[in-house]
Amino acid sequence: MSPAFALPKMVARGGCGGPLPRWRLHFPTGRALPVGPGVSAAAMAELTDAELRKELIALGYRPGPITATTRKVYVKKLGCLRAEVAAARRRGRGAPSSPARTPARPQQASPSRQRSGFTSPVGAARDSEEEDEEDEEDEEGGQPPASRWGTFVLLLIFLGILTVKMIGSGWLDRREDNFNLLPVDCDKRTDDFCQAKQKDVIMNVLHELYKYLSVQAGNFECGNPENLKSKCIWVSEAKDHVVNITGSSPQKFEAALHWILNSNKDLGIWLKGRDLSEPVTKVEEVFCLESAHPQMGLGCRFRRAVVTAIMNLFLFFWSLITLWGILIFLRYRWRKMEEEEQAMYEMVKKIIAVVQDHYKEWERNLERYPYVGIFHVRDSLIPPQSRKKMKRVWERAVDFLASNESRIQTESHRVAGEDMLVWRWTQPSYVSDSEH
């Protein structure tokens, strides 16, 4: 076995196995280190890094850099190598008593070693490792077919579970993609993969922008704890927040604004310029961003719902009272108009009676003129204290007589040196004017 694979094999076996025999190794440093159960670990822990490296090299293992992390591993490896050397010596001394195992392995020792009767620690370590490999191969070769099939089935089940966990952990979930791992030149490429990734990045920026604006708008609506002047957030402030959270570049933020301008869908984000009344057509004209759907907490929503309900009830009752007042006023007006119209008809009857009586008196030579002045009739029918109140009734009665009464004719005569309007009764009488 090569030295490069000695450390993983030792770690996989979990140690050296049984108790280590007590023996001594002498090195050029002149120190004799006892090795045995309960003593080897403490003794080897006192070795310096240089001594530990020399011992490992002497036993046929070339270690890497010795640090505080790898020192324990190399100390453990040294103990294993010493144990293997001791086991090789013990097997060398007890070879004649175990003839059953000797034919099973080919003799790989060189003739020089057999003639000399001495085995170096390096060769013993290598022989021990080769014997361990052969033992493992014998154990693996002795496994029944059912055990191999069971191992294969368990391996397939393990791989299936691992695949399912990997897929379920987000390999196919685009929302968990790492947008920061895109190729550097993906902005300049037009292949489907880069275009899809760029779209995902823009969607991520839009999602974070929507969430930030909705939270700010909700804070403004719910007491404004941050003392915001408006729900419309400055574009520079929104850009800094989104770039800081998503790790995207400012160009991605501008691309997201382009997406909002070119999209026909309602994304819940309003782009506004310096003049809030004019629509924005370019990204350069965007002055602030506002959310169309503020994100509010449960308590704020409850308070706003209660206030809205109270306001709606107030408006409902106010509208109801207003309509009721208008209805009462209309009924009062209709009643007054009916009373006024009735009073007008009564006044017309009185005027007709006065003019007719005056004409009859003229026929009996009791009156000088066959006509009577309009104001004279008014003064005789309406008392002075009621003339202002009855003015409209009188005017309507005069108009009604002028347009609807053929028996009374309105004329203008000079009476007492003044022109005045008079009424003349025009119904034929039994006595003609010439006879009168």
CSV table of C-alpha atoms in Angstrom, one decimal:
chain,number,residue,atom,x,y,z
A,1,MET,CA,0.0,0.0,0.0
A,2,SER,CA,1.3,3.5,-0.9
A,3,PRO,CA,1.8,6.0,1.9
A,4,ALA,CA,-0.8,8.4,0.2
A,5,PHE,CA,-3.6,6.0,1.1
A,6,ALA,CA,-2.4,5.0,4.6
A,7,LEU,CA,-4.0,7.9,6.5
A,8,PRO,CA,-7.6,7.5,5.1
A,9,LYS,CA,-7.4,3.7,5.6
A,10,MET,CA,-6.4,4.2,9.2
A,11,VAL,CA,-9.2,6.7,9.9
A,12,ALA,CA,-11.8,4.5,8.3
A,13,ARG,CA,-10.8,1.6,10.5
A,14,GLY,CA,-11.2,3.9,13.5
A,15,GLY,CA,-7.9,3.1,15.2
A,16,CYS,CA,-5.4,0.3,15.6
A,17,GLY,CA,-7.6,-2.4,17.0
A,18,GLY,CA,-6.5,-4.4,20.1
A,19,PRO,CA,-4.1,-3.5,22.9
A,20,LEU,CA,-0.6,-2.5,21.7
A,21,PRO,CA,2.4,-4.4,23.0
A,22,ARG,CA,4.9,-2.7,25.2
A,23,TRP,CA,8.2,-2.2,23.3
A,24,ARG,CA,10.8,0.5,22.7
A,25,LEU,CA,12.2,2.2,19.6
A,26,HIS,CA,15.5,4.0,19.7
A,27,PHE,CA,16.0,7.0,17.4
A,28,PRO,CA,19.1,9.2,16.8
A,29,THR,CA,17.8,11.7,19.3
A,30,GLY,CA,18.6,9.2,22.1
A,31,ARG,CA,15.1,9.2,23.5
A,32,ALA,CA,13.4,5.9,24.2
A,33,LEU,CA,9.6,6.1,24.0
A,34,PRO,CA,7.5,3.4,25.6
A,35,VAL,CA,4.5,2.3,23.6
A,36,GLY,CA,1.6,0.4,25.1
A,37,PRO,CA,-2.0,0.7,26.4
A,38,GLY,CA,-2.6,3.9,28.3
A,39,VAL,CA,1.1,5.0,27.8
A,40,SER,CA,1.6,5.5,24.0
A,41,ALA,CA,-0.9,8.4,23.6
A,42,ALA,CA,0.6,10.5,26.4
A,43,ALA,CA,4.1,9.7,25.4
A,44,MET,CA,3.6,10.5,21.7
A,45,ALA,CA,1.8,13.7,22.6
A,46,GLU,CA,5.1,15.0,24.0
A,47,LEU,CA,6.9,14.6,20.7
A,48,THR,CA,7.8,17.8,18.8
A,49,ASP,CA,6.7,18.3,15.2
A,50,ALA,CA,10.2,17.4,13.9
A,51,GLU,CA,10.4,14.2,16.0
A,52,LEU,CA,6.9,13.1,14.9
A,53,ARG,CA,7.8,13.7,11.3
A,54,LYS,CA,11.0,11.6,11.6
A,55,GLU,CA,9.2,8.7,13.3
A,56,LEU,CA,6.5,8.6,10.6
A,57,ILE,CA,9.2,8.8,7.8
A,58,ALA,CA,11.1,6.0,9.5
A,59,LEU,CA,8.0,3.8,9.5
A,60,GLY,CA,7.5,4.4,5.8
A,61,TYR,CA,4.8,7.1,5.9
A,62,ARG,CA,5.5,10.6,4.5
A,63,PRO,CA,3.2,13.1,6.3
A,64,GLY,CA,2.1,16.4,5.1
A,65,PRO,CA,2.2,19.7,7.0
A,66,ILE,CA,1.9,19.2,10.7
A,67,THR,CA,-0.5,21.7,12.3
A,68,ALA,CA,-2.6,21.9,15.4
A,69,THR,CA,-5.5,20.3,13.4
A,70,THR,CA,-3.5,17.5,11.8
A,71,ARG,CA,-1.2,16.7,14.7
A,72,LYS,CA,-3.7,14.4,16.4
A,73,VAL,CA,-4.3,12.5,13.2
A,74,TYR,CA,-0.5,11.9,12.7
A,75,VAL,CA,0.0,10.9,16.3
A,76,LYS,CA,-2.8,8.3,15.9
A,77,LYS,CA,-1.2,7.2,12.6
A,78,LEU,CA,2.1,6.7,14.4
A,79,GLY,CA,0.5,4.5,17.0
A,80,CYS,CA,-1.1,2.4,14.3
A,81,LEU,CA,2.2,2.0,12.4
A,82,ARG,CA,4.0,0.9,15.6
A,83,ALA,CA,1.2,-1.6,16.3
A,84,GLU,CA,1.5,-3.0,12.8
A,85,VAL,CA,5.3,-3.4,13.2
A,86,ALA,CA,4.8,-5.2,16.5
A,87,ALA,CA,2.2,-7.4,14.9
A,88,ALA,CA,4.5,-8.3,12.0
A,89,ARG,CA,7.3,-9.2,14.4
A,90,ARG,CA,4.9,-11.4,16.4
A,91,ARG,CA,3.7,-13.2,13.3
A,92,GLY,CA,7.4,-13.7,12.2
A,93,ARG,CA,8.2,-15.4,15.6
A,94,GLY,CA,5.0,-17.5,15.5
A,95,ALA,CA,5.1,-18.6,11.8
A,96,PRO,CA,6.0,-22.4,12.4
A,97,SER,CA,3.0,-22.8,14.7
A,98,SER,CA,0.5,-21.5,12.1
A,99,PRO,CA,1.0,-23.6,8.9
A,100,ALA,CA,-2.6,-23.2,7.8
A,101,ARG,CA,-2.1,-19.6,7.0
A,102,THR,CA,1.3,-19.7,5.4
A,103,PRO,CA,0.4,-21.5,2.2
A,104,ALA,CA,-2.4,-19.1,1.6
A,105,ARG,CA,0.0,-16.2,0.9
A,106,PRO,CA,2.9,-16.1,-1.5
A,107,GLN,CA,6.2,-15.4,0.0
A,108,GLN,CA,7.1,-11.9,-1.2
A,109,ALA,CA,10.1,-11.3,0.9
A,110,SER,CA,13.4,-10.9,-0.9
A,111,PRO,CA,16.1,-13.7,-0.5
A,112,SER,CA,18.4,-11.1,1.1
A,113,ARG,CA,15.9,-10.6,3.9
A,114,GLN,CA,15.4,-14.3,4.4
A,115,ARG,CA,19.2,-14.9,4.5
A,116,SER,CA,19.8,-12.1,6.9
A,117,GLY,CA,16.9,-13.0,9.1
A,118,PHE,CA,16.2,-9.3,9.8
A,119,THR,CA,13.3,-7.2,8.7
A,120,SER,CA,13.5,-3.4,8.8
A,121,PRO,CA,10.6,-1.4,10.4
A,122,VAL,CA,9.8,0.0,6.9
A,123,GLY,CA,9.5,-3.4,5.3
A,124,ALA,CA,7.6,-4.7,8.3
A,125,ALA,CA,5.1,-1.9,8.0
A,126,ARG,CA,4.7,-2.4,4.3
A,127,ASP,CA,4.2,-6.2,4.8
A,128,SER,CA,1.7,-5.5,7.5
A,129,GLU,CA,-0.3,-3.2,5.2
A,130,GLU,CA,-0.2,-5.7,2.4
A,131,GLU,CA,-1.4,-8.4,4.7
A,132,ASP,CA,-4.3,-6.2,5.9
A,133,GLU,CA,-5.3,-5.6,2.3
A,134,GLU,CA,-5.2,-9.3,1.6
A,135,ASP,CA,-7.3,-10.0,4.7
A,136,GLU,CA,-9.9,-7.4,3.5
A,137,GLU,CA,-9.9,-9.0,0.0
A,138,ASP,CA,-10.4,-12.4,1.6
A,139,GLU,CA,-13.3,-11.1,3.7
A,140,GLU,CA,-14.9,-9.4,0.6
A,141,GLY,CA,-14.4,-12.5,-1.5
A,142,GLY,CA,-16.1,-14.6,1.2
A,143,GLN,CA,-19.3,-12.5,1.2
A,144,PRO,CA,-22.3,-14.4,0.0
A,145,PRO,CA,-24.2,-13.1,-3.1
A,146,ALA,CA,-27.3,-12.3,-1.0
A,147,SER,CA,-25.3,-9.8,1.1
A,148,ARG,CA,-23.9,-8.2,-2.1
A,149,TRP,CA,-27.4,-7.8,-3.5
A,150,GLY,CA,-28.6,-6.3,-0.2
A,151,THR,CA,-25.8,-3.8,-0.2
A,152,PHE,CA,-26.6,-2.9,-3.8
A,153,VAL,CA,-30.3,-2.4,-3.1
A,154,LEU,CA,-29.5,-0.2,0.0
A,155,LEU,CA,-27.1,1.9,-2.1
A,156,LEU,CA,-29.9,2.4,-4.7
A,157,ILE,CA,-32.3,3.4,-2.0
A,158,PHE,CA,-29.8,5.8,-0.5
A,159,LEU,CA,-29.1,7.4,-3.9
A,160,GLY,CA,-32.9,7.8,-4.5
A,161,ILE,CA,-33.5,9.4,-1.2
A,162,LEU,CA,-30.5,11.8,-1.8
A,163,THR,CA,-31.9,12.7,-5.2
A,164,VAL,CA,-35.4,13.4,-3.8
A,165,LYS,CA,-34.0,15.6,-1.1
A,166,MET,CA,-31.8,17.5,-3.5
A,167,ILE,CA,-34.7,18.2,-5.8
A,168,GLY,CA,-37.0,19.1,-3.0
A,169,SER,CA,-34.4,21.4,-1.4
A,170,GLY,CA,-34.7,23.9,-4.2
A,171,TRP,CA,-32.9,22.7,-7.3
A,172,LEU,CA,-36.0,23.2,-9.3
A,173,ASP,CA,-37.3,26.2,-7.4
A,174,ARG,CA,-36.4,29.3,-9.4
A,175,ARG,CA,-37.2,31.5,-6.4
A,176,GLU,CA,-34.2,30.1,-4.6
A,177,ASP,CA,-31.8,30.6,-7.5
A,178,ASN,CA,-28.6,32.5,-6.6
A,179,PHE,CA,-28.8,35.5,-8.8
A,180,ASN,CA,-25.3,36.6,-7.8
A,181,LEU,CA,-23.7,33.6,-9.5
A,182,LEU,CA,-24.6,34.6,-13.0
A,183,PRO,CA,-21.8,34.7,-15.6
A,184,VAL,CA,-20.0,38.0,-15.8
A,185,ASP,CA,-20.8,38.5,-19.5
A,186,CYS,CA,-24.4,37.3,-19.2
A,187,ASP,CA,-25.6,40.9,-19.8
A,188,LYS,CA,-24.1,40.8,-23.3
A,189,ARG,CA,-25.4,37.4,-24.2
A,190,THR,CA,-28.7,36.6,-25.9
A,191,ASP,CA,-29.0,32.9,-25.3
A,192,ASP,CA,-32.2,31.5,-23.6
A,193,PHE,CA,-30.4,30.7,-20.3
A,194,CYS,CA,-29.0,34.2,-19.8
A,195,GLN,CA,-32.3,35.8,-20.9
A,196,ALA,CA,-34.2,33.7,-18.4
A,197,LYS,CA,-31.8,34.5,-15.6
A,198,GLN,CA,-31.9,38.2,-16.4
A,199,LYS,CA,-35.7,38.1,-16.2
A,200,ASP,CA,-35.5,36.3,-12.9
A,201,VAL,CA,-33.2,39.0,-11.6
A,202,ILE,CA,-35.6,41.8,-12.7
A,203,MET,CA,-38.5,40.0,-11.2
A,204,ASN,CA,-36.6,39.7,-7.9
A,205,VAL,CA,-35.9,43.5,-8.0
A,206,LEU,CA,-39.5,44.2,-8.8
A,207,HIS,CA,-40.7,42.0,-5.9
A,208,GLU,CA,-38.4,43.7,-3.4
A,209,LEU,CA,-39.3,47.2,-4.8
A,210,TYR,CA,-43.1,46.4,-4.5
A,211,LYS,CA,-42.6,45.1,-0.9
A,212,TYR,CA,-40.6,48.2,0.1
A,213,LEU,CA,-43.0,50.7,-1.4
A,214,SER,CA,-46.1,48.9,0.1
A,215,VAL,CA,-44.5,48.9,3.6
A,216,GLN,CA,-43.6,52.6,3.3
A,217,ALA,CA,-47.1,53.4,2.1
A,218,GLY,CA,-48.6,51.3,4.9
A,219,ASN,CA,-46.5,53.2,7.5
A,220,PHE,CA,-47.6,56.5,6.0
A,221,GLU,CA,-51.3,55.5,6.3
A,222,CYS,CA,-50.9,54.0,9.8
A,223,GLY,CA,-49.6,56.9,11.9
A,224,ASN,CA,-46.5,57.7,9.8
A,225,PRO,CA,-43.9,56.7,12.4
A,226,GLU,CA,-41.0,57.6,10.0
A,227,ASN,CA,-42.4,61.1,9.4
A,228,LEU,CA,-42.7,60.6,5.7
A,229,LYS,CA,-43.8,63.6,3.7
A,230,SER,CA,-45.7,61.5,1.2
A,231,LYS,CA,-46.4,58.0,0.1
A,232,CYS,CA,-44.3,58.7,-3.0
A,233,ILE,CA,-40.7,57.6,-2.2
A,234,TRP,CA,-37.8,59.3,-4.0
A,235,VAL,CA,-36.4,57.1,-6.7
A,236,SER,CA,-32.8,57.4,-5.3
A,237,GLU,CA,-33.9,56.2,-1.9
A,238,ALA,CA,-35.8,53.3,-3.4
A,239,LYS,CA,-32.8,52.4,-5.6
A,240,ASP,CA,-30.4,52.4,-2.6
A,241,HIS,CA,-32.7,50.1,-0.6
A,242,VAL,CA,-33.3,47.6,-3.4
A,243,VAL,CA,-29.7,47.4,-4.5
A,244,ASN,CA,-28.6,46.9,-0.8
A,245,ILE,CA,-31.1,44.1,-0.2
A,246,THR,CA,-30.9,42.2,-3.5
A,247,GLY,CA,-27.2,42.8,-4.2
A,248,SER,CA,-28.1,43.7,-7.8
A,249,SER,CA,-26.6,46.5,-9.8
A,250,PRO,CA,-28.2,49.9,-10.4
A,251,GLN,CA,-28.6,48.9,-14.0
A,252,LYS,CA,-30.9,46.1,-13.0
A,253,PHE,CA,-33.0,48.7,-11.0
A,254,GLU,CA,-33.3,50.8,-14.1
A,255,ALA,CA,-34.2,47.7,-16.2
A,256,ALA,CA,-37.0,47.1,-13.7
A,257,LEU,CA,-38.3,50.6,-14.2
A,258,HIS,CA,-38.3,50.0,-17.9
A,259,TRP,CA,-40.2,46.8,-17.3
A,260,ILE,CA,-42.9,48.8,-15.4
A,261,LEU,CA,-43.2,51.4,-18.1
A,262,ASN,CA,-43.4,48.9,-21.0
A,263,SER,CA,-45.8,46.5,-19.2
A,264,ASN,CA,-49.5,46.7,-19.8
A,265,LYS,CA,-50.3,45.0,-16.5
A,266,ASP,CA,-51.0,46.7,-13.2
A,267,LEU,CA,-47.9,45.9,-11.1
A,268,GLY,CA,-49.1,47.9,-8.1
A,269,ILE,CA,-46.3,50.5,-8.6
A,270,TRP,CA,-46.9,54.0,-9.8
A,271,LEU,CA,-44.1,56.0,-11.5
A,272,LYS,CA,-44.5,59.7,-11.0
A,273,GLY,CA,-42.6,62.7,-12.2
A,274,ARG,CA,-42.0,66.1,-10.7
A,275,ASP,CA,-45.5,67.1,-12.0
A,276,LEU,CA,-47.7,64.5,-10.3
A,277,SER,CA,-50.6,65.3,-12.7
A,278,GLU,CA,-48.6,64.4,-15.9
A,279,PRO,CA,-47.9,60.8,-16.9
A,280,VAL,CA,-44.3,59.5,-17.1
A,281,THR,CA,-43.0,58.1,-20.4
A,282,LYS,CA,-39.2,57.8,-19.7
A,283,VAL,CA,-37.2,56.4,-16.9
A,284,GLU,CA,-35.3,59.7,-16.7
A,285,GLU,CA,-38.5,61.5,-15.9
A,286,VAL,CA,-39.3,59.3,-12.8
A,287,PHE,CA,-39.0,61.4,-9.6
A,288,CYS,CA,-40.7,59.2,-7.1
A,289,LEU,CA,-42.4,55.8,-6.7
A,290,GLU,CA,-45.6,55.0,-5.0
A,291,SER,CA,-47.4,51.8,-4.1
A,292,ALA,CA,-50.9,51.2,-5.1
A,293,HIS,CA,-51.5,48.6,-2.4
A,294,PRO,CA,-50.2,49.8,1.0
A,295,GLN,CA,-49.2,47.0,3.4
A,296,MET,CA,-50.8,47.6,6.8
A,297,GLY,CA,-50.9,45.7,10.0
A,298,LEU,CA,-53.9,44.1,11.5
A,299,GLY,CA,-54.4,46.8,14.1
A,300,CYS,CA,-54.1,49.5,11.5
A,301,ARG,CA,-56.5,47.8,9.2
A,302,PHE,CA,-59.0,47.4,12.0
A,303,ARG,CA,-58.8,51.0,13.0
A,304,ARG,CA,-59.2,52.1,9.4
A,305,ALA,CA,-62.1,49.8,8.9
A,306,VAL,CA,-63.9,51.2,12.0
A,307,VAL,CA,-63.2,54.7,11.0
A,308,THR,CA,-64.5,54.0,7.4
A,309,ALA,CA,-67.6,52.3,8.8
A,310,ILE,CA,-68.3,55.2,11.1
A,311,MET,CA,-67.8,57.7,8.2
A,312,ASN,CA,-70.0,55.7,5.9
A,313,LEU,CA,-72.7,55.5,8.6
A,314,PHE,CA,-72.4,59.2,9.2
A,315,LEU,CA,-72.7,59.9,5.4
A,316,PHE,CA,-75.6,57.6,5.2
A,317,PHE,CA,-77.6,59.2,8.0
A,318,TRP,CA,-76.6,62.7,6.7
A,319,SER,CA,-77.8,61.8,3.3
A,320,LEU,CA,-81.0,60.4,4.8
A,321,ILE,CA,-81.6,63.5,6.8
A,322,THR,CA,-80.9,65.7,3.8
A,323,LEU,CA,-83.3,63.8,1.6
A,324,TRP,CA,-85.9,63.8,4.4
A,325,GLY,CA,-85.4,67.6,4.7
A,326,ILE,CA,-85.7,68.1,1.0
A,327,LEU,CA,-88.9,66.0,0.9
A,328,ILE,CA,-90.4,68.0,3.8
A,329,PHE,CA,-89.5,71.3,2.0
A,330,LEU,CA,-91.0,70.1,-1.2
A,331,ARG,CA,-94.2,69.0,0.5
A,332,TYR,CA,-94.3,72.4,2.2
A,333,ARG,CA,-93.7,74.1,-1.1
A,334,TRP,CA,-96.4,72.1,-2.8
A,335,ARG,CA,-98.8,72.9,-0.1
A,336,LYS,CA,-97.9,76.6,-0.2
A,337,MET,CA,-98.4,76.6,-4.0
A,338,GLU,CA,-101.7,74.9,-3.7
A,339,GLU,CA,-102.8,77.5,-1.1
A,340,GLU,CA,-101.5,80.3,-3.2
A,341,GLU,CA,-103.3,78.9,-6.3
A,342,GLN,CA,-106.4,78.5,-4.3
A,343,ALA,CA,-106.1,82.1,-3.0
A,344,MET,CA,-105.5,83.3,-6.6
A,345,TYR,CA,-108.8,81.6,-7.7
A,346,GLU,CA,-110.6,83.2,-4.8
A,347,MET,CA,-109.1,86.6,-5.7
A,348,VAL,CA,-110.2,86.1,-9.4
A,349,LYS,CA,-113.7,85.4,-8.2
A,350,LYS,CA,-113.7,88.5,-6.1
A,351,ILE,CA,-112.4,90.7,-8.9
A,352,ILE,CA,-115.0,89.4,-11.3
A,353,ALA,CA,-117.7,90.1,-8.7
A,354,VAL,CA,-116.4,93.6,-8.1
A,355,VAL,CA,-116.2,94.5,-11.8
A,356,GLN,CA,-119.5,93.0,-12.6
A,357,ASP,CA,-121.2,94.9,-9.7
A,358,HIS,CA,-119.6,98.1,-10.8
A,359,TYR,CA,-120.9,97.6,-14.3
A,360,LYS,CA,-124.4,96.9,-13.0
A,361,GLU,CA,-124.3,100.0,-10.9
A,362,TRP,CA,-123.3,101.9,-14.0
A,363,GLU,CA,-126.3,100.5,-15.8
A,364,ARG,CA,-128.5,101.8,-13.1
A,365,ASN,CA,-126.8,105.2,-13.3
A,366,LEU,CA,-125.2,104.7,-9.9
A,367,GLU,CA,-121.6,105.0,-11.3
A,368,ARG,CA,-120.2,107.6,-13.7
A,369,TYR,CA,-118.0,105.3,-15.7
A,370,PRO,CA,-118.5,101.7,-16.9
A,371,TYR,CA,-115.0,100.8,-16.0
A,372,VAL,CA,-113.2,100.6,-12.7
A,373,GLY,CA,-109.5,101.1,-11.9
A,374,ILE,CA,-107.4,98.0,-11.2
A,375,PHE,CA,-105.7,99.5,-8.1
A,376,HIS,CA,-109.1,100.7,-6.9
A,377,VAL,CA,-110.3,97.1,-7.0
A,378,ARG,CA,-107.1,95.9,-5.2
A,379,ASP,CA,-107.5,98.5,-2.5
A,380,SER,CA,-111.2,97.5,-2.0
A,381,LEU,CA,-110.4,93.7,-1.8
A,382,ILE,CA,-107.1,93.6,0.2
A,383,PRO,CA,-106.5,95.4,3.5
A,384,PRO,CA,-103.4,97.6,3.8
A,385,GLN,CA,-101.7,95.2,6.2
A,386,SER,CA,-102.1,92.2,3.9
A,387,ARG,CA,-101.1,93.9,0.6
A,388,LYS,CA,-97.4,92.9,0.8
A,389,LYS,CA,-98.2,89.3,1.7
A,390,MET,CA,-100.9,89.1,-1.0
A,391,LYS,CA,-98.9,90.8,-3.6
A,392,ARG,CA,-98.0,87.6,-5.5
A,393,VAL,CA,-101.5,86.3,-5.3
A,394,TRP,CA,-102.8,89.6,-6.7
A,395,GLU,CA,-100.3,89.6,-9.6
A,396,ARG,CA,-101.2,86.1,-10.5
A,397,ALA,CA,-104.9,86.9,-10.4
A,398,VAL,CA,-104.3,89.9,-12.7
A,399,ASP,CA,-102.3,87.8,-15.2
A,400,PHE,CA,-104.9,85.1,-15.0
A,401,LEU,CA,-107.7,87.5,-15.8
A,402,ALA,CA,-105.8,89.1,-18.7
A,403,SER,CA,-105.2,85.7,-20.3
A,404,ASN,CA,-108.1,83.5,-19.3
A,405,GLU,CA,-111.2,85.8,-18.7
A,406,SER,CA,-113.0,87.1,-21.7
A,407,ARG,CA,-115.7,88.9,-19.8
A,408,ILE,CA,-113.3,91.4,-18.4
A,409,GLN,CA,-111.3,93.7,-20.7
A,410,THR,CA,-108.2,95.5,-19.5
A,411,GLU,CA,-108.0,99.1,-20.8
A,412,SER,CA,-106.0,102.3,-20.2
A,413,HIS,CA,-107.9,105.5,-19.5
A,414,ARG,CA,-107.1,109.0,-18.2
A,415,VAL,CA,-108.7,109.5,-14.9
A,416,ALA,CA,-108.2,112.6,-12.9
A,417,GLY,CA,-105.5,113.7,-15.3
A,418,GLU,CA,-103.5,110.4,-15.0
A,419,ASP,CA,-103.3,107.4,-17.2
A,420,MET,CA,-104.3,104.3,-15.4
A,421,LEU,CA,-105.3,100.7,-16.1
A,422,VAL,CA,-109.0,99.8,-15.8
A,423,TRP,CA,-111.2,96.8,-16.1
A,424,ARG,CA,-114.4,97.0,-18.2
A,425,TRP,CA,-117.1,94.4,-18.0
A,426,THR,CA,-117.9,93.3,-21.6
A,427,GLN,CA,-120.8,90.9,-21.1
A,428,PRO,CA,-123.8,92.1,-23.1
A,429,SER,CA,-126.5,93.8,-21.0
A,430,TYR,CA,-130.2,94.4,-21.5
A,431,VAL,CA,-129.7,98.1,-22.0
A,432,SER,CA,-127.4,99.4,-24.7
A,433,ASP,CA,-125.0,102.2,-24.3
A,434,SER,CA,-127.0,104.5,-26.6
A,435,GLU,CA,-130.1,104.0,-24.6
A,436,HIS,CA,-128.1,104.6,-21.5
